[in-house]
CSV table of C-alpha atoms in Angstrom, one decimal:
chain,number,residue,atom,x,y,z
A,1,UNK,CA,0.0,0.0,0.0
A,2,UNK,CA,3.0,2.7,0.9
A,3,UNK,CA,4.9,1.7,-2.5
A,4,UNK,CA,1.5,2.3,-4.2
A,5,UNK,CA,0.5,5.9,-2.8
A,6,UNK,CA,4.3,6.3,-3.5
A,7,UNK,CA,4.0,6.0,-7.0
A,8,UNK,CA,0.6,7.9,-7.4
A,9,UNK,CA,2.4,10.6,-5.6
A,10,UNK,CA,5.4,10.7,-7.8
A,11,UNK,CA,3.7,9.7,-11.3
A,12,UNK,CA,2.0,13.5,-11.9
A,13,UNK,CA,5.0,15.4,-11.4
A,14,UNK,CA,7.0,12.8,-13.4
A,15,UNK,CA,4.5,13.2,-16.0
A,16,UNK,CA,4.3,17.2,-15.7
A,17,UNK,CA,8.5,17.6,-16.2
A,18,UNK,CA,8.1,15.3,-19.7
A,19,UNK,CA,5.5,18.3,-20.9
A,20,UNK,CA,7.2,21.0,-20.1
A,21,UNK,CA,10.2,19.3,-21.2
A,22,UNK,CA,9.1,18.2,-24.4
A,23,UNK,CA,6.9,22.4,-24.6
A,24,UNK,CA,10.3,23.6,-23.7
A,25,UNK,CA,12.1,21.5,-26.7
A,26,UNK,CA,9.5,22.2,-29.2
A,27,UNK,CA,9.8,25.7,-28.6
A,28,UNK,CA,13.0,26.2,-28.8
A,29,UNK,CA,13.7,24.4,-31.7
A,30,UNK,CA,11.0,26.1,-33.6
A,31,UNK,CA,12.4,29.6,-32.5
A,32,UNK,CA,15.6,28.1,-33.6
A,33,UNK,CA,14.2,27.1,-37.0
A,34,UNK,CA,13.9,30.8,-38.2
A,35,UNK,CA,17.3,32.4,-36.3
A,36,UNK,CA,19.2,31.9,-39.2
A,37,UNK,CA,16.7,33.0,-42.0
A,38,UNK,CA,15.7,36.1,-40.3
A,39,UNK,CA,18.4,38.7,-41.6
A,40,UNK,CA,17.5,37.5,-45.1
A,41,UNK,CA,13.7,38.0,-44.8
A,42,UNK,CA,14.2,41.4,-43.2
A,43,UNK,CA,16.4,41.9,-46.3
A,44,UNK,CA,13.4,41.3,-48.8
A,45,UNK,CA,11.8,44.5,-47.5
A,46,UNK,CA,14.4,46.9,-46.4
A,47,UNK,CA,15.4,49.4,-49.5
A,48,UNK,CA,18.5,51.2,-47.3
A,49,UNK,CA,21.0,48.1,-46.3
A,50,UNK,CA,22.4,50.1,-43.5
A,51,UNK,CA,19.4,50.2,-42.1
A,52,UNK,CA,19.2,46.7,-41.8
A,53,UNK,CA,20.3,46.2,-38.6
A,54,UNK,CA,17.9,48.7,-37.1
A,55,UNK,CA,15.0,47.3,-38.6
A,56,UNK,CA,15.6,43.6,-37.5
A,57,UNK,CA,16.9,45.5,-33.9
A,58,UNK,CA,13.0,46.9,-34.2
A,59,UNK,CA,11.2,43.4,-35.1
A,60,UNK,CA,12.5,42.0,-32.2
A,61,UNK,CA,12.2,45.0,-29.6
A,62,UNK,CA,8.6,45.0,-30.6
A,63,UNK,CA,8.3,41.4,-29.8
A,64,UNK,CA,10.0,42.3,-26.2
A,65,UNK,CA,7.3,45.5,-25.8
A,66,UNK,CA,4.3,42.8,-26.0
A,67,UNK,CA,6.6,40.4,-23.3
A,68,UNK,CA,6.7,43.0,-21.2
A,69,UNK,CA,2.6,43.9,-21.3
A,70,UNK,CA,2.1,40.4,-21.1
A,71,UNK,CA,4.4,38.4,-19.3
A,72,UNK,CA,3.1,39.5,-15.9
A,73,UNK,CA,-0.7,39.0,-16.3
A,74,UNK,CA,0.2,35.4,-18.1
A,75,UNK,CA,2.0,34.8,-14.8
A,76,UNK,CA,-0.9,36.2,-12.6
A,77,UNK,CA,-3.5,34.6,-14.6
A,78,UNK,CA,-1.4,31.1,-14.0
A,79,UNK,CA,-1.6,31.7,-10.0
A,80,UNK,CA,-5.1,32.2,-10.8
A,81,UNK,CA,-6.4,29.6,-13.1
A,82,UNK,CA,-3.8,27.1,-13.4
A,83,UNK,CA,-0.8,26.8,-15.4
A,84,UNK,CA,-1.8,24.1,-18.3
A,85,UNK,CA,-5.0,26.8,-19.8
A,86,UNK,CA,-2.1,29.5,-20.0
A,87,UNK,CA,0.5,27.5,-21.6
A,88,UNK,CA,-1.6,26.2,-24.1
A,89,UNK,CA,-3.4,29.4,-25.2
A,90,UNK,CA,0.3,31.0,-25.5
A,91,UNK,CA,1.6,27.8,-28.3
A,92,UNK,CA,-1.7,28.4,-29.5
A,93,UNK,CA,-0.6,32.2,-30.5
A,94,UNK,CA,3.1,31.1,-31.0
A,95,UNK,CA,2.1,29.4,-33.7
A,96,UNK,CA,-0.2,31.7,-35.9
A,97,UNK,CA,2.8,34.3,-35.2
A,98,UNK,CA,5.1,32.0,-36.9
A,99,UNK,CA,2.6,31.6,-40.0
A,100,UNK,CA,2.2,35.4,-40.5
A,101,UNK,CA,6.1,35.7,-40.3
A,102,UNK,CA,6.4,33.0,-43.0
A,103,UNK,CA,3.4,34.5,-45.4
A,104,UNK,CA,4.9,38.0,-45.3
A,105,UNK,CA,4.2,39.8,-48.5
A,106,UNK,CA,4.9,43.4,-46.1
A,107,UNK,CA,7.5,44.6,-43.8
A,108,UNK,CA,3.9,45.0,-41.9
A,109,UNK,CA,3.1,41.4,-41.8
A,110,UNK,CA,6.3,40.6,-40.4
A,111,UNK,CA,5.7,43.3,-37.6
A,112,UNK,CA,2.2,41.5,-37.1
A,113,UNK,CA,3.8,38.2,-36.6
A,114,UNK,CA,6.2,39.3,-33.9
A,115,UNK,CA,3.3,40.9,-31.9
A,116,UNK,CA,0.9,38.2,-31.8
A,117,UNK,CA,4.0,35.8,-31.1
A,118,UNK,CA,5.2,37.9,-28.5
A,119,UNK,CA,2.0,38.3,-26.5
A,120,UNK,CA,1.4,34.7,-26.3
A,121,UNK,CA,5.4,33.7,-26.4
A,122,UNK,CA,5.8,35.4,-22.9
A,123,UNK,CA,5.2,32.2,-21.3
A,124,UNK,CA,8.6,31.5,-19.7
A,125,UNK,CA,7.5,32.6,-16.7
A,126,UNK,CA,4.6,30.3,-16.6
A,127,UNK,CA,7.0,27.5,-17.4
A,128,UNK,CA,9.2,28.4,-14.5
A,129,UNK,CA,7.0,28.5,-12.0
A,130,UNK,CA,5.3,25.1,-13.9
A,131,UNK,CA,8.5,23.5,-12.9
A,132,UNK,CA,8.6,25.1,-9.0
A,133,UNK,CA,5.4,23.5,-8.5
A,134,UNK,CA,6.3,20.2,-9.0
A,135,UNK,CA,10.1,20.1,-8.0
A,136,UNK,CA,10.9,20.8,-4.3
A,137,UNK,CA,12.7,24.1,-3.9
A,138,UNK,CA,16.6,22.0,-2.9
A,139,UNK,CA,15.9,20.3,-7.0
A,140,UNK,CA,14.9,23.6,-8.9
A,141,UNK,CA,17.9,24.7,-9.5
A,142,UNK,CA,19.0,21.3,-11.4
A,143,UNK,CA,15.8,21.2,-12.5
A,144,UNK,CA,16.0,24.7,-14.4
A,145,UNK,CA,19.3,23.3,-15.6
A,146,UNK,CA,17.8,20.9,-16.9
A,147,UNK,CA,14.9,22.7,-18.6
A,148,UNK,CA,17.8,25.1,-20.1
A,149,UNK,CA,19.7,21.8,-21.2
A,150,UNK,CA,17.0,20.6,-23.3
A,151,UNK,CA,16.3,24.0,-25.1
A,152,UNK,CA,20.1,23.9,-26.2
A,153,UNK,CA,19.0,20.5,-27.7
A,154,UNK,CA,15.8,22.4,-29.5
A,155,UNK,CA,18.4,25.2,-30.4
A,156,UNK,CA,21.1,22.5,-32.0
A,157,UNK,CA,18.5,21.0,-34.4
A,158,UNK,CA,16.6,24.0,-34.8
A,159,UNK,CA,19.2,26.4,-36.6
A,160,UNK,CA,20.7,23.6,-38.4
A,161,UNK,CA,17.4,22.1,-39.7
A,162,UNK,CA,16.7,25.7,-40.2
A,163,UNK,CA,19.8,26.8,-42.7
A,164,UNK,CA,19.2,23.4,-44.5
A,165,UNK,CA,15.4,24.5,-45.3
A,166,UNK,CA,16.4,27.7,-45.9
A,167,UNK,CA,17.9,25.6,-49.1
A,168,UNK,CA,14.5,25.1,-50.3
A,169,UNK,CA,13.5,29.3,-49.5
A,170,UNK,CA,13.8,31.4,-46.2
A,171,UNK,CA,10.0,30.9,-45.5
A,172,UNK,CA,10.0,27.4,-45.4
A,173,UNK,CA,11.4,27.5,-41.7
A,174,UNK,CA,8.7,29.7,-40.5
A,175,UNK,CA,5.9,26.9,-41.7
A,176,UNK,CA,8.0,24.0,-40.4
A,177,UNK,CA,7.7,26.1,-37.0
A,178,UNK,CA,4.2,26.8,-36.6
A,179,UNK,CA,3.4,22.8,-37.8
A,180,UNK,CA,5.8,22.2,-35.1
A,181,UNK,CA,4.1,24.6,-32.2
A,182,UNK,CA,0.6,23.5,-33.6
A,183,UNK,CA,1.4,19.6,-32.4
A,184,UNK,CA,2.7,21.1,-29.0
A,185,UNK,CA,-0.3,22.4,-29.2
A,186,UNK,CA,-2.7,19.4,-29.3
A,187,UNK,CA,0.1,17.2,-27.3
A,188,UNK,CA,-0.5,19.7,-24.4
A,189,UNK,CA,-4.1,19.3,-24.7
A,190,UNK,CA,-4.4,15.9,-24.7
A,191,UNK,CA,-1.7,14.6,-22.2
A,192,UNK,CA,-0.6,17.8,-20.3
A,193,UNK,CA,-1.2,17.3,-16.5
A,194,UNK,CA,-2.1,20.6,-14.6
A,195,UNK,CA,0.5,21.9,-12.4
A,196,UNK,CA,-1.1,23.7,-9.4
A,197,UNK,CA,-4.0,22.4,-7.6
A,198,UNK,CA,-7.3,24.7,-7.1
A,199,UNK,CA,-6.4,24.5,-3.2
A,200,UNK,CA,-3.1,26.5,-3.9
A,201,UNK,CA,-4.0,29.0,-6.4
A,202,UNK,CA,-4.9,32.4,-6.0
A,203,UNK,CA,-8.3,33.2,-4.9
A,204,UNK,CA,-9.0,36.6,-7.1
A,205,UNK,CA,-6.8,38.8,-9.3
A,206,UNK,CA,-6.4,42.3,-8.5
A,207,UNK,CA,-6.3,44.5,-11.7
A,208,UNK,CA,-3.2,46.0,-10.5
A,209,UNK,CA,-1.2,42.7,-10.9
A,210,UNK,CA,-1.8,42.9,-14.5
A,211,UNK,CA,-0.1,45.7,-15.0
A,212,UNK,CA,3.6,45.2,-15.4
A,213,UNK,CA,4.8,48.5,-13.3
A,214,UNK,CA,2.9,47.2,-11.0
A,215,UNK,CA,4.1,44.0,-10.6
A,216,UNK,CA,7.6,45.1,-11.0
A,217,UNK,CA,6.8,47.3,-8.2
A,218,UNK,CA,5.7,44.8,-5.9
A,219,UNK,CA,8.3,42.0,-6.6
A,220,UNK,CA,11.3,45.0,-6.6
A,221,UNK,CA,10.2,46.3,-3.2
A,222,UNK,CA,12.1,42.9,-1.9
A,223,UNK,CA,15.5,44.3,-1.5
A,224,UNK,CA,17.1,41.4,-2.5
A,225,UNK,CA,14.6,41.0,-5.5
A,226,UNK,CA,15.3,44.3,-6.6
A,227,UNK,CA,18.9,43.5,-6.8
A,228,UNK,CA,18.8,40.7,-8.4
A,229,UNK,CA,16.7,42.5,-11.3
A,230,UNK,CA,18.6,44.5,-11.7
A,231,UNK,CA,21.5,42.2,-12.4
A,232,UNK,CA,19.3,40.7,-15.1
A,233,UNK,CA,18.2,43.4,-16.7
A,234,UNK,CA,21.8,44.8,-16.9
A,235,UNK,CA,22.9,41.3,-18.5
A,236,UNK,CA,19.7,40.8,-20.2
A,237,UNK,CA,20.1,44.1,-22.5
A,238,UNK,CA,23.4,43.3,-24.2
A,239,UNK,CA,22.5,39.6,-24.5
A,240,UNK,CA,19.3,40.9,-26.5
A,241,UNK,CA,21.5,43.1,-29.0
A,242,UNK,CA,23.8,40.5,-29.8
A,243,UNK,CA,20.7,37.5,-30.1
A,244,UNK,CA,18.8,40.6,-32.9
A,245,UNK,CA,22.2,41.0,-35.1
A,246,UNK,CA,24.6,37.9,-34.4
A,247,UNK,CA,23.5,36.4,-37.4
A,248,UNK,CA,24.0,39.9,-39.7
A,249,UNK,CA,27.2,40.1,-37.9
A,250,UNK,CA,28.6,36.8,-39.4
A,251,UNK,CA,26.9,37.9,-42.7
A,252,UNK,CA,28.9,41.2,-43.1
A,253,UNK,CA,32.2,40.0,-41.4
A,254,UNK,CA,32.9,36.8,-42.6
A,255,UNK,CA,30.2,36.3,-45.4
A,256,UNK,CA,28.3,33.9,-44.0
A,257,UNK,CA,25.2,32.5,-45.4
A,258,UNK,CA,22.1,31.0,-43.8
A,259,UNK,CA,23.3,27.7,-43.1
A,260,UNK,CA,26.5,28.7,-42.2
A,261,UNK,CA,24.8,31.0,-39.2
A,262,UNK,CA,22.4,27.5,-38.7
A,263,UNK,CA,25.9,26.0,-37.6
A,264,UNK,CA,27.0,28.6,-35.6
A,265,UNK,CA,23.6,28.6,-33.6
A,266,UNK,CA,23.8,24.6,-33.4
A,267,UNK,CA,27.3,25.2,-31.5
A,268,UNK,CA,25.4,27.6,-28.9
A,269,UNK,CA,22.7,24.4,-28.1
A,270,UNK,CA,25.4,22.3,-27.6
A,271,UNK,CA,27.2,24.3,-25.6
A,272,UNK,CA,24.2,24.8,-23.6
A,273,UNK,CA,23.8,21.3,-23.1
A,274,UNK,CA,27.1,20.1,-21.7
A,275,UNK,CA,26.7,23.3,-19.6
A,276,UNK,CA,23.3,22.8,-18.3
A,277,UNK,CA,22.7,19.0,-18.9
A,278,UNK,CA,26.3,18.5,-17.6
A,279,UNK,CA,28.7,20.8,-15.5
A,280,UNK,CA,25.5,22.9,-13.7
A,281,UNK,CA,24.6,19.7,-11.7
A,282,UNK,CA,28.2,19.3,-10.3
A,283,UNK,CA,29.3,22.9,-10.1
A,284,UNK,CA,26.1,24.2,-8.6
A,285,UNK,CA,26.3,22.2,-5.1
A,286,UNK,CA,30.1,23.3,-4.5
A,287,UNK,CA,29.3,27.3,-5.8
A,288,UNK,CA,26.1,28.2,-5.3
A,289,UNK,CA,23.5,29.9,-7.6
A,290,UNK,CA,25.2,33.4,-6.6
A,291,UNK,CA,28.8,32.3,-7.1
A,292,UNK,CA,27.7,30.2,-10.7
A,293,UNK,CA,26.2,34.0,-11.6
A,294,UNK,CA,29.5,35.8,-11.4
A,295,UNK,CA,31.0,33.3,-12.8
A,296,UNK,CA,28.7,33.2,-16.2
A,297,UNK,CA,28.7,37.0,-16.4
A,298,UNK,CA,33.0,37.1,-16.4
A,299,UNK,CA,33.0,34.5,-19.3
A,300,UNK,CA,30.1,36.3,-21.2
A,301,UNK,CA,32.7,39.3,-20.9
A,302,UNK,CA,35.2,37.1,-22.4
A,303,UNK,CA,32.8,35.8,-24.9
A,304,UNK,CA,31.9,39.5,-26.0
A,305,UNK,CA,35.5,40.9,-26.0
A,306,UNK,CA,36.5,37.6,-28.6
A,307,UNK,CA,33.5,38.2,-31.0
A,308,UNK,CA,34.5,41.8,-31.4
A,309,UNK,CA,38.1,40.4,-32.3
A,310,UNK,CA,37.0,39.2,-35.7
A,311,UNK,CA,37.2,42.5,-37.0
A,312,UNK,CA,40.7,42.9,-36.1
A,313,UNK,CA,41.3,39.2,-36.7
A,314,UNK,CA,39.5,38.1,-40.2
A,315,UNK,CA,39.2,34.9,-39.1
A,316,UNK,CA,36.3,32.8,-38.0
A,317,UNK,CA,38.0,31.5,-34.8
A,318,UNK,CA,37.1,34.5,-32.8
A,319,UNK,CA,33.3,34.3,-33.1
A,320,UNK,CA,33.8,30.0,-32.7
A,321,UNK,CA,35.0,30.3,-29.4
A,322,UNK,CA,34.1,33.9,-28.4
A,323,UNK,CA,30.5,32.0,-29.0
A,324,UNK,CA,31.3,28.9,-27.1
A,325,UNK,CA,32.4,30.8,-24.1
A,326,UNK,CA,29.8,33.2,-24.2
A,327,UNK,CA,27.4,30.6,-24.2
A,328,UNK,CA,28.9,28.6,-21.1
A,329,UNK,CA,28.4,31.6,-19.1
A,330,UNK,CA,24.9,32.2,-20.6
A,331,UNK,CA,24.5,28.4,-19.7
A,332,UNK,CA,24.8,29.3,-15.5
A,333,UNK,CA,23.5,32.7,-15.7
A,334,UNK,CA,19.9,31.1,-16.3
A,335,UNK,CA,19.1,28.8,-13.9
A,336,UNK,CA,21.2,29.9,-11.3
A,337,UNK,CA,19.0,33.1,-11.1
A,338,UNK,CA,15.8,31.4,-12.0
A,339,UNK,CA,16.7,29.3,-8.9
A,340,UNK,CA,17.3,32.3,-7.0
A,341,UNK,CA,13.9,34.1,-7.6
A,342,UNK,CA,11.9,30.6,-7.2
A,343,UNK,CA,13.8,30.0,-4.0
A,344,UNK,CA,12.4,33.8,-3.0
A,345,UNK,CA,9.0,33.2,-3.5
A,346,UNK,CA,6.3,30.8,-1.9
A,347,UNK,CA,4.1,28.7,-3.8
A,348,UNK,CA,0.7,31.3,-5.1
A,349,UNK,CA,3.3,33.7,-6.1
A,350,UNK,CA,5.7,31.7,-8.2
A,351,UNK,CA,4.1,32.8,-11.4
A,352,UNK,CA,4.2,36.6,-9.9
A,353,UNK,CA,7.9,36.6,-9.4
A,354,UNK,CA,8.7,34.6,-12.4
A,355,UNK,CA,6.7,37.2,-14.6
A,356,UNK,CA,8.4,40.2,-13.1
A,357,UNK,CA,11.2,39.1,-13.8
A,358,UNK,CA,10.4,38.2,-17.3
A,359,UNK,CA,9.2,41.5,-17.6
A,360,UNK,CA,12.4,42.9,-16.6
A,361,UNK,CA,14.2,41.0,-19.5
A,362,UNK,CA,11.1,41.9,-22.1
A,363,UNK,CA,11.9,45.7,-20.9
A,364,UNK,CA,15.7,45.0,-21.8
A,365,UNK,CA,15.0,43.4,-24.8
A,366,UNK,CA,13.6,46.3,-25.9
A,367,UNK,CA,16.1,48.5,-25.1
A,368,UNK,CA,18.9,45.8,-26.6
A,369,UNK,CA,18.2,44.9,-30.0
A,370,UNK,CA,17.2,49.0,-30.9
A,371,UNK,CA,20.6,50.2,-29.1
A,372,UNK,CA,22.7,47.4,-30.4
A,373,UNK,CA,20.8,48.0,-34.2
A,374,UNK,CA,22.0,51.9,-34.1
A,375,UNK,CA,25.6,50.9,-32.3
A,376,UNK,CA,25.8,48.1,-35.2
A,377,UNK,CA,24.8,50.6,-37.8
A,378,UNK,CA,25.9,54.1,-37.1
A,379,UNK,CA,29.3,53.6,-35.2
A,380,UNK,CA,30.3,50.0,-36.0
A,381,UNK,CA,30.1,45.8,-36.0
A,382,UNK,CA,32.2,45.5,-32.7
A,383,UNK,CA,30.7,47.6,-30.4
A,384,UNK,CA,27.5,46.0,-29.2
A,385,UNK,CA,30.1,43.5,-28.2
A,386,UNK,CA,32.6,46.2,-26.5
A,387,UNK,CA,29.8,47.9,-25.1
A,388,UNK,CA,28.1,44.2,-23.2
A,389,UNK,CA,31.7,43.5,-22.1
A,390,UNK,CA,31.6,46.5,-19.7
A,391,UNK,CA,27.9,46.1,-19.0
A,392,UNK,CA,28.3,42.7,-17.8
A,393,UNK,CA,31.7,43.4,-15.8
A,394,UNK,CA,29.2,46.0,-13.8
A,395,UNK,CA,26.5,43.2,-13.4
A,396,UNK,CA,29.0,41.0,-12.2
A,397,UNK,CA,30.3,43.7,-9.1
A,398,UNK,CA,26.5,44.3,-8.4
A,399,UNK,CA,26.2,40.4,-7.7
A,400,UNK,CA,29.0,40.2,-5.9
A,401,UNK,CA,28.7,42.9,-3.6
A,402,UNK,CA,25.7,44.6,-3.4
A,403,UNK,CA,23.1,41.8,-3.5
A,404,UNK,CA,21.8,40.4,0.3
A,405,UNK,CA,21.0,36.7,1.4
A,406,UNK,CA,17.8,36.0,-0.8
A,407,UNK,CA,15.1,35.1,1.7
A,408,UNK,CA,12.5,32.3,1.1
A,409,UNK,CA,8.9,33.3,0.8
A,410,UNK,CA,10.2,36.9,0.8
A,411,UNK,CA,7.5,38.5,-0.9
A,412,UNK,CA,5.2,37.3,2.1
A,413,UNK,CA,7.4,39.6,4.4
A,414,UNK,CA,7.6,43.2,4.6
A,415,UNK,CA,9.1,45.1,1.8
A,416,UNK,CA,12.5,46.3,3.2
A,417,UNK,CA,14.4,50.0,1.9
């Protein structure tokens, strides 16, 4: 009888990791799908080529404005209702974005693509707290790892199936993306397992919680919150910049085509899964999440400083292992500090927290990609790349010495100064 409850007991959560696990994979491999062709499509559409830049830095800072409205009220809606009617509405949306990007016809249509995608793609945060509510707060931080491990296997197969499609015209990614979101899609509905009980979810929503000032307000009035967003956001806005024009910057350096950039992507995924499939789990115990931070942000700055070498350089080796590096320390940033802010919060406010800080990396991804587009355009290729190096050298001296013990449940206690 106790090895049967045992197993009832474990079977839902075991069964809620594989779909968020497999959402997570999907995902990621159909965002990865259309990395590569995106320059090019922009291209089609854009009259003045040094404007290029500016115009694909726009396409995705639009995509971050709708994050930033929406990321919050998906995350206070999930307290509310549950996670599983959130996630699926948001692949739901994912997907018709991905269709409208592919039809295009108009610079317009692209635009519209990106907004629907990027009102229903704010579900991170739901996934996050997804994952807090079924693994005890010791395992999130592996957990996240994990999560992070398998959408750098989504990211490996997504840009490199994506460059080979692009074979047969840049569009055909953007089809083979929504297909793949619309099976999420039905998978989710007909095996997903909801996440958070009606006896732990919110019992109303105030209309103030759907506002994302507000909610940045509340979750940023934790001292040691408001810290820690701020490192994000200050790590979050470079890392934007160089995700809107890494693949132009091959393009125009070294002459890199479609698939070429597919490749480069695929290295990124598979860095991110020795790094978060592999090393997290043993280095995390013996550092810490705070320790694994400063360590991801001082080799980002290493990663940055070698990508801006290949203008010096002419070679490709710089952006290969500027890019490996970079994303090793991209690897720990992620789930150290999703572990962090999970670890902060108590159970009906997971999707709270998790949504502030999503919107504080929606409201940098806003900034990034339109700063980075004018740096890349007006001043020159290498210095996004200078300018995140000294970015994330400041976020990695706010981590170490300005941010206080995290507390758990701390948004339950009093807001401190």
């Amino acid at each position: 009888m106790a090895t049967q409850a045992s197993s009832s007991a474990i079977s839902p959560n075991r069964a809620a990791l594989l779909f968020i696990l497999l959402t997570s994979f999907l995902g990621s491999m159909g965002i990865g799908l259309i990395t590569p062709v995106a320059p090019f499509l922009v291209s089609r559409y854009v009259t003045d080529p040094n404007s290029t830049g500016l115009v694909l830095g726009w396409l995705i800072s639009i995509y971050a404005v709708c994050q930033f409205i929406a990321a919050p009220a998906l995350g206070v809606l999930s307290d509310r209702y549950g996670r599983r009617p959130i996630l699926l509405i948001c692949l739901f949306g994912s997907a018709v974005g991905y269709l409208l990007f592919g039809l295009g016809g108009a610079l317009w249509v692209l635009f519209l693509g990106r907004i629907i995608d990027g009102i229903t793609g704010a579900n991170f945060a739901v996934t996050f707290a997804y994952i807090a509510d079924v693994t005890p707060p010791e395992q999130r931080g592996r957990y996240f790892g994990l999560t992070g491990a398998i959408v750098g296997i989504g990211f490996i197969l997504g840009p490199t199936i994506g460059g080979f499609l692009a074979t047969y015209g840049y569009t055909m990614p953007l089809y083979i993306a929504a297909a793949i979101t619309f099976l999420n899609v039905i998978f989710g509905f007909l095996f997903a397992p909801e996440s958070l009980p009606r006896s732990a979810r919110a019992k109303h929503i105030n209309t103030a919680q759907l506002n994302p000032f507000s909610v940045l307000g509340k979750v940023s009035s934790i001292r040691s919150l408001r810290w820690l967003l701020i490192v994000t956001f200050l790590y979050s806005v470079p890392l934007a910049a160089i995700q809107a024009n890494l693949s132009l910057f091959a393009k125009d350096t070294l002459g890199w085509d479609a698939e070429s950039v597919g490749i480069l992507f695929a290295l990124i995924g598979l860095t991110d899964i020795v790094t978060q499939g592999v090393l997290l789990g043993r280095m995390l115990p013996r550092l810490g999440e705070r320790r694994m931070v400063v360590l991801g942000l001082l080799s980002e700055l290493l990663g940055y400083v070698l990508l801006a070498s290949v203008l010096l350089l002419h070679s490709p080796i710089p952006i290969v292992i500027g890019t490996i590096i970079f994303a090793f320390g991209d690897g720990l940033i992620g789930p150290s500090i999703g572990g962090l802010l999970a670890n902060a919060a108590d159970t009906q406010n997971q999707g709270q927290v998790q949504g502030g800080s999503q919107a504080v990396q929606a409201l940098a991804r806003i900034l990034g990609p339109i700063l980075g587009g004018v740096l890349y355009d007006q001043v020159g290729y290498a210095v996004p790349y200078l300018s995140g190096a000294v970015i994330v050298l400041i976020a990695a001296l706010v981590m170490s010495m300005m941010l206080p013990p995290l507390r758990t449940s701390a948004l339950a206690a009093d807001p401190q100064p």
